[in-house]
PDB file of C-alpha atoms in Angstrom:
ATOM      1  CA  UNK A 993      18.127  24.451 -19.773  1.00  0.00           C
ATOM      2  CA  UNK A 994      16.833  25.825 -16.466  1.00  0.00           C
ATOM      3  CA  UNK A 995      13.718  23.696 -16.778  1.00  0.00           C
ATOM      4  CA  UNK A 996      15.827  20.581 -17.363  1.00  0.00           C
ATOM      5  CA  UNK A 997      17.978  21.355 -14.330  1.00  0.00           C
ATOM      6  CA  UNK A 998      14.899  21.838 -12.139  1.00  0.00           C
ATOM      7  CA  UNK A 999      13.345  18.620 -13.467  1.00  0.00           C
ATOM      8  CA  UNK A1000      16.526  16.664 -12.791  1.00  0.00           C
ATOM      9  CA  UNK A1001      16.799  18.142  -9.301  1.00  0.00           C
ATOM     10  CA  UNK A1002      13.188  17.243  -8.444  1.00  0.00           C
ATOM     11  CA  UNK A1003      12.869  13.841 -10.128  1.00  0.00           C
ATOM     12  CA  UNK A1004      16.468  12.655 -10.447  1.00  0.00           C
ATOM     13  CA  UNK A1005      16.634  10.823  -7.092  1.00  0.00           C
ATOM     14  CA  UNK A1006      13.298   9.119  -7.795  1.00  0.00           C
ATOM     15  CA  UNK A1007      14.461   7.935 -11.219  1.00  0.00           C
ATOM     16  CA  UNK A1008      17.629   6.600  -9.622  1.00  0.00           C
ATOM     17  CA  UNK A1009      15.597   4.711  -6.994  1.00  0.00           C
ATOM     18  CA  UNK A1010      13.251   3.399  -9.690  1.00  0.00           C
ATOM     19  CA  UNK A1011      16.169   1.917 -11.625  1.00  0.00           C
ATOM     20  CA  UNK A1012      18.009   0.587  -8.563  1.00  0.00           C
ATOM     21  CA  UNK A1013      15.018  -1.232  -7.116  1.00  0.00           C
ATOM     22  CA  UNK A1014      14.790  -4.795  -8.448  1.00  0.00           C
ATOM     23  CA  UNK A1015      11.153  -5.945  -8.291  1.00  0.00           C
ATOM     24  CA  UNK A1016      10.161  -9.456  -7.309  1.00  0.00           C
ATOM     25  CA  UNK A1017       6.820 -11.095  -7.968  1.00  0.00           C
ATOM     26  CA  UNK A1018       4.552 -10.410  -4.994  1.00  0.00           C
ATOM     27  CA  UNK A1019       6.440  -7.410  -3.576  1.00  0.00           C
ATOM     28  CA  UNK A1020       4.086  -5.074  -1.712  1.00  0.00           C
ATOM     29  CA  UNK A1021       4.754  -1.399  -2.395  1.00  0.00           C
ATOM     30  CA  UNK A1022       3.600   1.474  -0.180  1.00  0.00           C
ATOM     31  CA  UNK A1023       3.460   5.221  -0.844  1.00  0.00           C
ATOM     32  CA  UNK A1024       2.069   8.560   0.318  1.00  0.00           C
ATOM     33  CA  UNK A1025      -0.540   9.870  -2.101  1.00  0.00           C
ATOM     34  CA  UNK A1026      -0.831  13.595  -2.935  1.00  0.00           C
ATOM     35  CA  UNK A1027      -2.568  15.511  -0.164  1.00  0.00           C
ATOM     36  CA  UNK A1028      -6.359  15.373  -0.063  1.00  0.00           C
ATOM     37  CA  UNK A1029      -8.848  15.402   2.769  1.00  0.00           C
ATOM     38  CA  UNK A1030      -9.132  11.615   2.591  1.00  0.00           C
ATOM     39  CA  UNK A1031      -5.371  11.006   2.334  1.00  0.00           C
ATOM     40  CA  UNK A1032      -4.753  13.221   5.368  1.00  0.00           C
ATOM     41  CA  UNK A1033      -7.286  11.172   7.316  1.00  0.00           C
ATOM     42  CA  UNK A1034      -5.814   7.807   6.262  1.00  0.00           C
ATOM     43  CA  UNK A1035      -2.311   8.833   7.295  1.00  0.00           C
ATOM     44  CA  UNK A1036      -3.408  10.649  10.437  1.00  0.00           C
ATOM     45  CA  UNK A1037      -5.734   7.954  11.736  1.00  0.00           C
ATOM     46  CA  UNK A1038      -3.059   5.277  11.297  1.00  0.00           C
ATOM     47  CA  UNK A1039      -0.186   7.550  12.396  1.00  0.00           C
ATOM     48  CA  UNK A1040       1.776   6.582   9.303  1.00  0.00           C
ATOM     49  CA  UNK A1041       2.894   8.100   5.968  1.00  0.00           C
ATOM     50  CA  UNK A1042       1.473   5.046   4.201  1.00  0.00           C
ATOM     51  CA  UNK A1043      -1.790   6.057   2.540  1.00  0.00           C
ATOM     52  CA  UNK A1044      -1.732   3.580  -0.342  1.00  0.00           C
ATOM     53  CA  UNK A1045      -0.299   0.208  -1.330  1.00  0.00           C
ATOM     54  CA  UNK A1046      -0.375  -2.364  -4.100  1.00  0.00           C
ATOM     55  CA  UNK A1047       1.143  -5.716  -5.021  1.00  0.00           C
ATOM     56  CA  UNK A1048       3.669  -6.114  -7.832  1.00  0.00           C
ATOM     57  CA  UNK A1049       3.510  -8.683 -10.625  1.00  0.00           C
ATOM     58  CA  UNK A1050       4.998  -9.143 -14.100  1.00  0.00           C
ATOM     59  CA  UNK A1051       2.549  -9.055 -16.995  1.00  0.00           C
ATOM     60  CA  UNK A1052       3.669  -9.485 -20.611  1.00  0.00           C
ATOM     61  CA  UNK A1053       7.263  -8.877 -19.584  1.00  0.00           C
ATOM     62  CA  UNK A1054       6.546  -5.615 -17.737  1.00  0.00           C
ATOM     63  CA  UNK A1055       6.259  -4.894 -14.027  1.00  0.00           C
ATOM     64  CA  UNK A1056       2.818  -3.727 -12.915  1.00  0.00           C
ATOM     65  CA  UNK A1057       1.029  -2.988  -9.653  1.00  0.00           C
ATOM     66  CA  UNK A1058      -2.384  -4.388  -8.794  1.00  0.00           C
ATOM     67  CA  UNK A1059      -4.090  -1.767  -6.640  1.00  0.00           C
ATOM     68  CA  UNK A1060      -7.411  -0.400  -5.455  1.00  0.00           C
ATOM     69  CA  UNK A1061      -7.077   3.214  -6.564  1.00  0.00           C
ATOM     70  CA  UNK A1062      -9.889   4.584  -8.734  1.00  0.00           C
ATOM     71  CA  UNK A1063     -11.163   1.019  -8.699  1.00  0.00           C
ATOM     72  CA  UNK A1064      -9.307  -2.288  -8.503  1.00  0.00           C
ATOM     73  CA  UNK A1065      -6.965  -1.994 -11.458  1.00  0.00           C
ATOM     74  CA  UNK A1066      -3.530  -2.758 -12.844  1.00  0.00           C
ATOM     75  CA  UNK A1067      -1.041   0.107 -13.279  1.00  0.00           C
ATOM     76  CA  UNK A1068       2.524   0.252 -14.644  1.00  0.00           C
ATOM     77  CA  UNK A1069       5.053   0.238 -11.795  1.00  0.00           C
ATOM     78  CA  UNK A1070       6.626   3.491 -13.004  1.00  0.00           C
ATOM     79  CA  UNK A1071       3.223   5.223 -13.042  1.00  0.00           C
ATOM     80  CA  UNK A1072       2.522   4.013  -9.504  1.00  0.00           C
ATOM     81  CA  UNK A1073       5.858   5.282  -8.138  1.00  0.00           C
ATOM     82  CA  UNK A1074       5.774   8.716  -9.772  1.00  0.00           C
ATOM     83  CA  UNK A1075       2.172   9.293  -8.702  1.00  0.00           C
ATOM     84  CA  UNK A1076       3.224   9.319  -5.054  1.00  0.00           C
ATOM     85  CA  UNK A1077       4.009  12.354  -2.925  1.00  0.00           C
ATOM     86  CA  UNK A1078       7.692  13.213  -3.379  1.00  0.00           C
ATOM     87  CA  UNK A1079       7.865  10.009  -5.438  1.00  0.00           C
ATOM     88  CA  UNK A1080       8.591   8.178  -2.204  1.00  0.00           C
ATOM     89  CA  UNK A1081       7.942   4.461  -1.925  1.00  0.00           C
ATOM     90  CA  UNK A1082       8.720   1.556   0.381  1.00  0.00           C
ATOM     91  CA  UNK A1083       8.818  -2.090  -0.664  1.00  0.00           C
ATOM     92  CA  UNK A1084       8.198  -5.161   1.484  1.00  0.00           C
ATOM     93  CA  UNK A1085       8.838  -8.718   0.343  1.00  0.00           C
ATOM     94  CA  UNK A1086       7.442 -12.029   1.502  1.00  0.00           C
ATOM     95  CA  UNK A1087      10.057 -13.840   3.552  1.00  0.00           C
ATOM     96  CA  UNK A1088      11.561 -16.946   1.976  1.00  0.00           C
ATOM     97  CA  UNK A1089       9.249 -19.366   3.769  1.00  0.00           C
ATOM     98  CA  UNK A1090       6.194 -17.485   2.455  1.00  0.00           C
ATOM     99  CA  UNK A1091       7.279 -17.045  -1.172  1.00  0.00           C
ATOM    100  CA  UNK A1092       5.286 -20.180  -2.007  1.00  0.00           C
ATOM    101  CA  UNK A1093       2.103 -18.200  -1.293  1.00  0.00           C
ATOM    102  CA  UNK A1094       2.766 -15.502  -3.894  1.00  0.00           C
ATOM    103  CA  UNK A1095       1.290 -17.133  -7.048  1.00  0.00           C
ATOM    104  CA  UNK A1096      -1.999 -18.000  -5.361  1.00  0.00           C
ATOM    105  CA  UNK A1097      -2.202 -14.527  -3.806  1.00  0.00           C
ATOM    106  CA  UNK A1098      -1.706 -12.810  -7.172  1.00  0.00           C
ATOM    107  CA  UNK A1099      -4.349 -15.109  -8.675  1.00  0.00           C
ATOM    108  CA  UNK A1100      -6.837 -14.064  -5.992  1.00  0.00           C
ATOM    109  CA  UNK A1101      -6.011 -10.356  -6.410  1.00  0.00           C
ATOM    110  CA  UNK A1102      -7.064 -10.582 -10.053  1.00  0.00           C
ATOM    111  CA  UNK A1103     -10.540 -11.801  -9.070  1.00  0.00           C
ATOM    112  CA  UNK A1104     -11.253  -8.341  -7.630  1.00  0.00           C
ATOM    113  CA  UNK A1105     -10.396  -6.382 -10.795  1.00  0.00           C
ATOM    114  CA  UNK A1106     -13.041  -3.810 -11.612  1.00  0.00           C
ATOM    115  CA  UNK A1107     -14.499  -3.555  -8.096  1.00  0.00           C
ATOM    116  CA  UNK A1108     -15.071   0.078  -7.005  1.00  0.00           C
ATOM    117  CA  UNK A1109     -12.867   1.791  -4.440  1.00  0.00           C
ATOM    118  CA  UNK A1110     -14.205   1.821  -0.870  1.00  0.00           C
ATOM    119  CA  UNK A1111     -13.702   5.188   0.848  1.00  0.00           C
ATOM    120  CA  UNK A1112     -15.617   3.879   3.892  1.00  0.00           C
ATOM    121  CA  UNK A1113     -13.064   1.126   4.587  1.00  0.00           C
ATOM    122  CA  UNK A1114     -15.461  -1.717   5.211  1.00  0.00           C
ATOM    123  CA  UNK A1115     -14.399  -5.362   5.020  1.00  0.00           C
ATOM    124  CA  UNK A1116     -17.215  -6.510   2.737  1.00  0.00           C
ATOM    125  CA  UNK A1117     -16.706  -7.357  -0.949  1.00  0.00           C
ATOM    126  CA  UNK A1118     -18.988  -4.702  -2.433  1.00  0.00           C
ATOM    127  CA  UNK A1119     -16.136  -2.213  -2.740  1.00  0.00           C
ATOM    128  CA  UNK A1120     -12.438  -2.641  -1.972  1.00  0.00           C
ATOM    129  CA  UNK A1121      -9.695  -0.412  -0.542  1.00  0.00           C
ATOM    130  CA  UNK A1122      -5.982  -0.846  -1.140  1.00  0.00           C
ATOM    131  CA  UNK A1123      -4.737  -2.885   1.807  1.00  0.00           C
ATOM    132  CA  UNK A1124      -8.016  -4.817   1.941  1.00  0.00           C
ATOM    133  CA  UNK A1125      -7.348  -6.061  -1.602  1.00  0.00           C
ATOM    134  CA  UNK A1126      -4.050  -7.676  -0.634  1.00  0.00           C
ATOM    135  CA  UNK A1127      -5.289  -8.849   2.779  1.00  0.00           C
ATOM    136  CA  UNK A1128      -8.299 -10.651   1.296  1.00  0.00           C
ATOM    137  CA  UNK A1129      -6.331 -12.169  -1.564  1.00  0.00           C
ATOM    138  CA  UNK A1130      -3.726 -13.564   0.828  1.00  0.00           C
ATOM    139  CA  UNK A1131      -6.311 -14.848   3.297  1.00  0.00           C
ATOM    140  CA  UNK A1132      -8.286 -16.588   0.550  1.00  0.00           C
ATOM    141  CA  UNK A1133      -5.090 -18.110  -0.841  1.00  0.00           C
ATOM    142  CA  UNK A1134      -3.635 -19.273   2.478  1.00  0.00           C
ATOM    143  CA  UNK A1135      -6.268 -19.065   5.215  1.00  0.00           C
ATOM    144  CA  UNK A1136      -3.920 -16.753   7.152  1.00  0.00           C
ATOM    145  CA  UNK A1137      -4.005 -13.056   8.024  1.00  0.00           C
ATOM    146  CA  UNK A1138      -1.497 -10.630   6.523  1.00  0.00           C
ATOM    147  CA  UNK A1139      -1.248  -8.085   9.325  1.00  0.00           C
ATOM    148  CA  UNK A1140      -3.596  -7.465  12.214  1.00  0.00           C
ATOM    149  CA  UNK A1141      -7.109  -6.081  11.853  1.00  0.00           C
ATOM    150  CA  UNK A1142      -7.684  -3.022  14.032  1.00  0.00           C
ATOM    151  CA  UNK A1143     -10.813  -1.165  15.132  1.00  0.00           C
ATOM    152  CA  UNK A1144     -11.227   2.429  14.013  1.00  0.00           C
ATOM    153  CA  UNK A1145     -12.018   3.394  17.610  1.00  0.00           C
ATOM    154  CA  UNK A1146      -8.556   2.221  18.703  1.00  0.00           C
ATOM    155  CA  UNK A1147      -6.829   4.504  16.205  1.00  0.00           C
ATOM    156  CA  UNK A1148      -6.272   8.273  16.094  1.00  0.00           C
ATOM    157  CA  UNK A1149      -9.718   8.964  14.637  1.00  0.00           C
ATOM    158  CA  UNK A1150     -10.836  11.980  16.666  1.00  0.00           C
ATOM    159  CA  UNK A1151      -8.990  14.769  14.742  1.00  0.00           C
ATOM    160  CA  UNK A1152     -10.478  13.405  11.506  1.00  0.00           C
ATOM    161  CA  UNK A1153     -14.024  12.700  12.622  1.00  0.00           C
ATOM    162  CA  UNK A1154     -15.586  15.278  10.268  1.00  0.00           C
ATOM    163  CA  UNK A1155     -13.884  13.673   7.280  1.00  0.00           C
ATOM    164  CA  UNK A1156     -14.948  10.208   8.447  1.00  0.00           C
ATOM    165  CA  UNK A1157     -18.547  11.367   8.922  1.00  0.00           C
ATOM    166  CA  UNK A1158     -18.498  12.914   5.432  1.00  0.00           C
ATOM    167  CA  UNK A1159     -17.476   9.693   3.695  1.00  0.00           C
ATOM    168  CA  UNK A1160     -19.559   7.521   5.991  1.00  0.00           C
ATOM    169  CA  UNK A1161     -22.616   9.770   5.572  1.00  0.00           C
ATOM    170  CA  UNK A1162     -23.301   9.102   9.225  1.00  0.00           C
ATOM    171  CA  UNK A1163     -21.664   8.720  12.629  1.00  0.00           C
ATOM    172  CA  UNK A1164     -18.100   7.483  13.086  1.00  0.00           C
ATOM    173  CA  UNK A1165     -18.180   3.636  13.057  1.00  0.00           C
ATOM    174  CA  UNK A1166     -15.827   3.115  15.995  1.00  0.00           C
ATOM    175  CA  UNK A1167     -16.252  -0.676  16.009  1.00  0.00           C
ATOM    176  CA  UNK A1168     -15.418  -1.084  12.329  1.00  0.00           C
ATOM    177  CA  UNK A1169     -12.457  -3.421  11.801  1.00  0.00           C
ATOM    178  CA  UNK A1170      -9.982  -2.643   9.049  1.00  0.00           C
ATOM    179  CA  UNK A1171      -6.508  -3.448   7.802  1.00  0.00           C
ATOM    180  CA  UNK A1172      -4.453  -0.265   7.530  1.00  0.00           C
ATOM    181  CA  UNK A1173      -1.417  -0.044   5.245  1.00  0.00           C
ATOM    182  CA  UNK A1174       0.736   0.364   8.352  1.00  0.00           C
ATOM    183  CA  UNK A1175      -0.597  -2.813   9.952  1.00  0.00           C
ATOM    184  CA  UNK A1176      -0.010  -4.703   6.722  1.00  0.00           C
ATOM    185  CA  UNK A1177       3.580  -3.448   6.500  1.00  0.00           C
ATOM    186  CA  UNK A1178       4.195  -4.894   9.960  1.00  0.00           C
ATOM    187  CA  UNK A1179       2.907  -8.359   9.018  1.00  0.00           C
ATOM    188  CA  UNK A1180       5.177 -11.168  10.213  1.00  0.00           C
ATOM    189  CA  UNK A1181       5.330 -12.629   6.690  1.00  0.00           C
ATOM    190  CA  UNK A1182       6.968  -9.494   5.272  1.00  0.00           C
ATOM    191  CA  UNK A1183      10.308  -7.720   5.518  1.00  0.00           C
ATOM    192  CA  UNK A1184      11.338  -4.323   4.130  1.00  0.00           C
ATOM    193  CA  UNK A1185      13.774  -4.571   1.226  1.00  0.00           C
ATOM    194  CA  UNK A1186      13.876  -1.103  -0.352  1.00  0.00           C
ATOM    195  CA  UNK A1187      12.756   2.457   0.296  1.00  0.00           C
ATOM    196  CA  UNK A1188      13.137   5.882  -1.257  1.00  0.00           C
ATOM    197  CA  UNK A1189      12.171   9.053   0.626  1.00  0.00           C
ATOM    198  CA  UNK A1190       9.994   7.051   3.020  1.00  0.00           C
ATOM    199  CA  UNK A1191      10.339   5.296   6.360  1.00  0.00           C
ATOM    200  CA  UNK A1192       9.897   1.557   6.814  1.00  0.00           C
ATOM    201  CA  UNK A1193       8.512  -0.580   9.619  1.00  0.00           C
ATOM    202  CA  UNK A1194      10.139  -3.756  10.843  1.00  0.00           C
ATOM    203  CA  UNK A1195       7.890  -6.627  11.822  1.00  0.00           C
ATOM    204  CA  UNK A1196       7.670  -6.977  15.580  1.00  0.00           C
ATOM    205  CA  UNK A1197       7.888 -10.740  15.051  1.00  0.00           C
ATOM    206  CA  UNK A1198      11.449 -10.748  13.725  1.00  0.00           C
ATOM    207  CA  UNK A1199      14.882  -9.358  14.498  1.00  0.00           C
ATOM    208  CA  UNK A1200      15.925  -9.339  10.827  1.00  0.00           C
ATOM    209  CA  UNK A1201      17.226  -5.928   9.730  1.00  0.00           C
ATOM    210  CA  UNK A1202      17.707  -5.960   5.948  1.00  0.00           C
ATOM    211  CA  UNK A1203      19.526  -3.198   4.099  1.00  0.00           C
ATOM    212  CA  UNK A1204      16.968  -0.564   3.147  1.00  0.00           C
ATOM    213  CA  UNK A1205      18.288   2.188   0.837  1.00  0.00           C
ATOM    214  CA  UNK A1206      16.823   5.612   1.646  1.00  0.00           C
TER     215      UNK A1206
END
């Protein structure tokens, strides 16, 4: 009985959020992954709790998330949400005028399935990281950027330089351009529609303030 009470206390709010959230095709979902050296660097460098993201689609009647995690793969939505730190997640949706781009974007995402995960955060196609997957799929589908590319040297890299050097196996590549989860969340095509135990960012290109459950 005690174990059930503790379980309900820890996971109850997350289960409630999971059932309240109504997924739409093409929703982009962000989370904080469990703490690791790499996760701390991702969040610290970008000054954001967003260390991972994926794009939601329905497959065989079930909601799944296409993501670059162990590699580029498809995971059940529930598994994705409950993997996150504190089971927190934030969802952004393509604004009405961009919903037409969703099918082609999902189609392009699938072309990357099986690619290895890129812990060096390069923009080539040899290996893929989470926000790069969605960025490239959208750009191929539409010819437009989804969020702004930023240089590592313009971010808060210095406190994490030893971690960066470890994964890079060399000096910090200050001129490397990347798309961080935070920059993607602030894309003008997106708006926040739901969140549990996690902050959201409003696009600087719009004054829309949708209801975001916390």
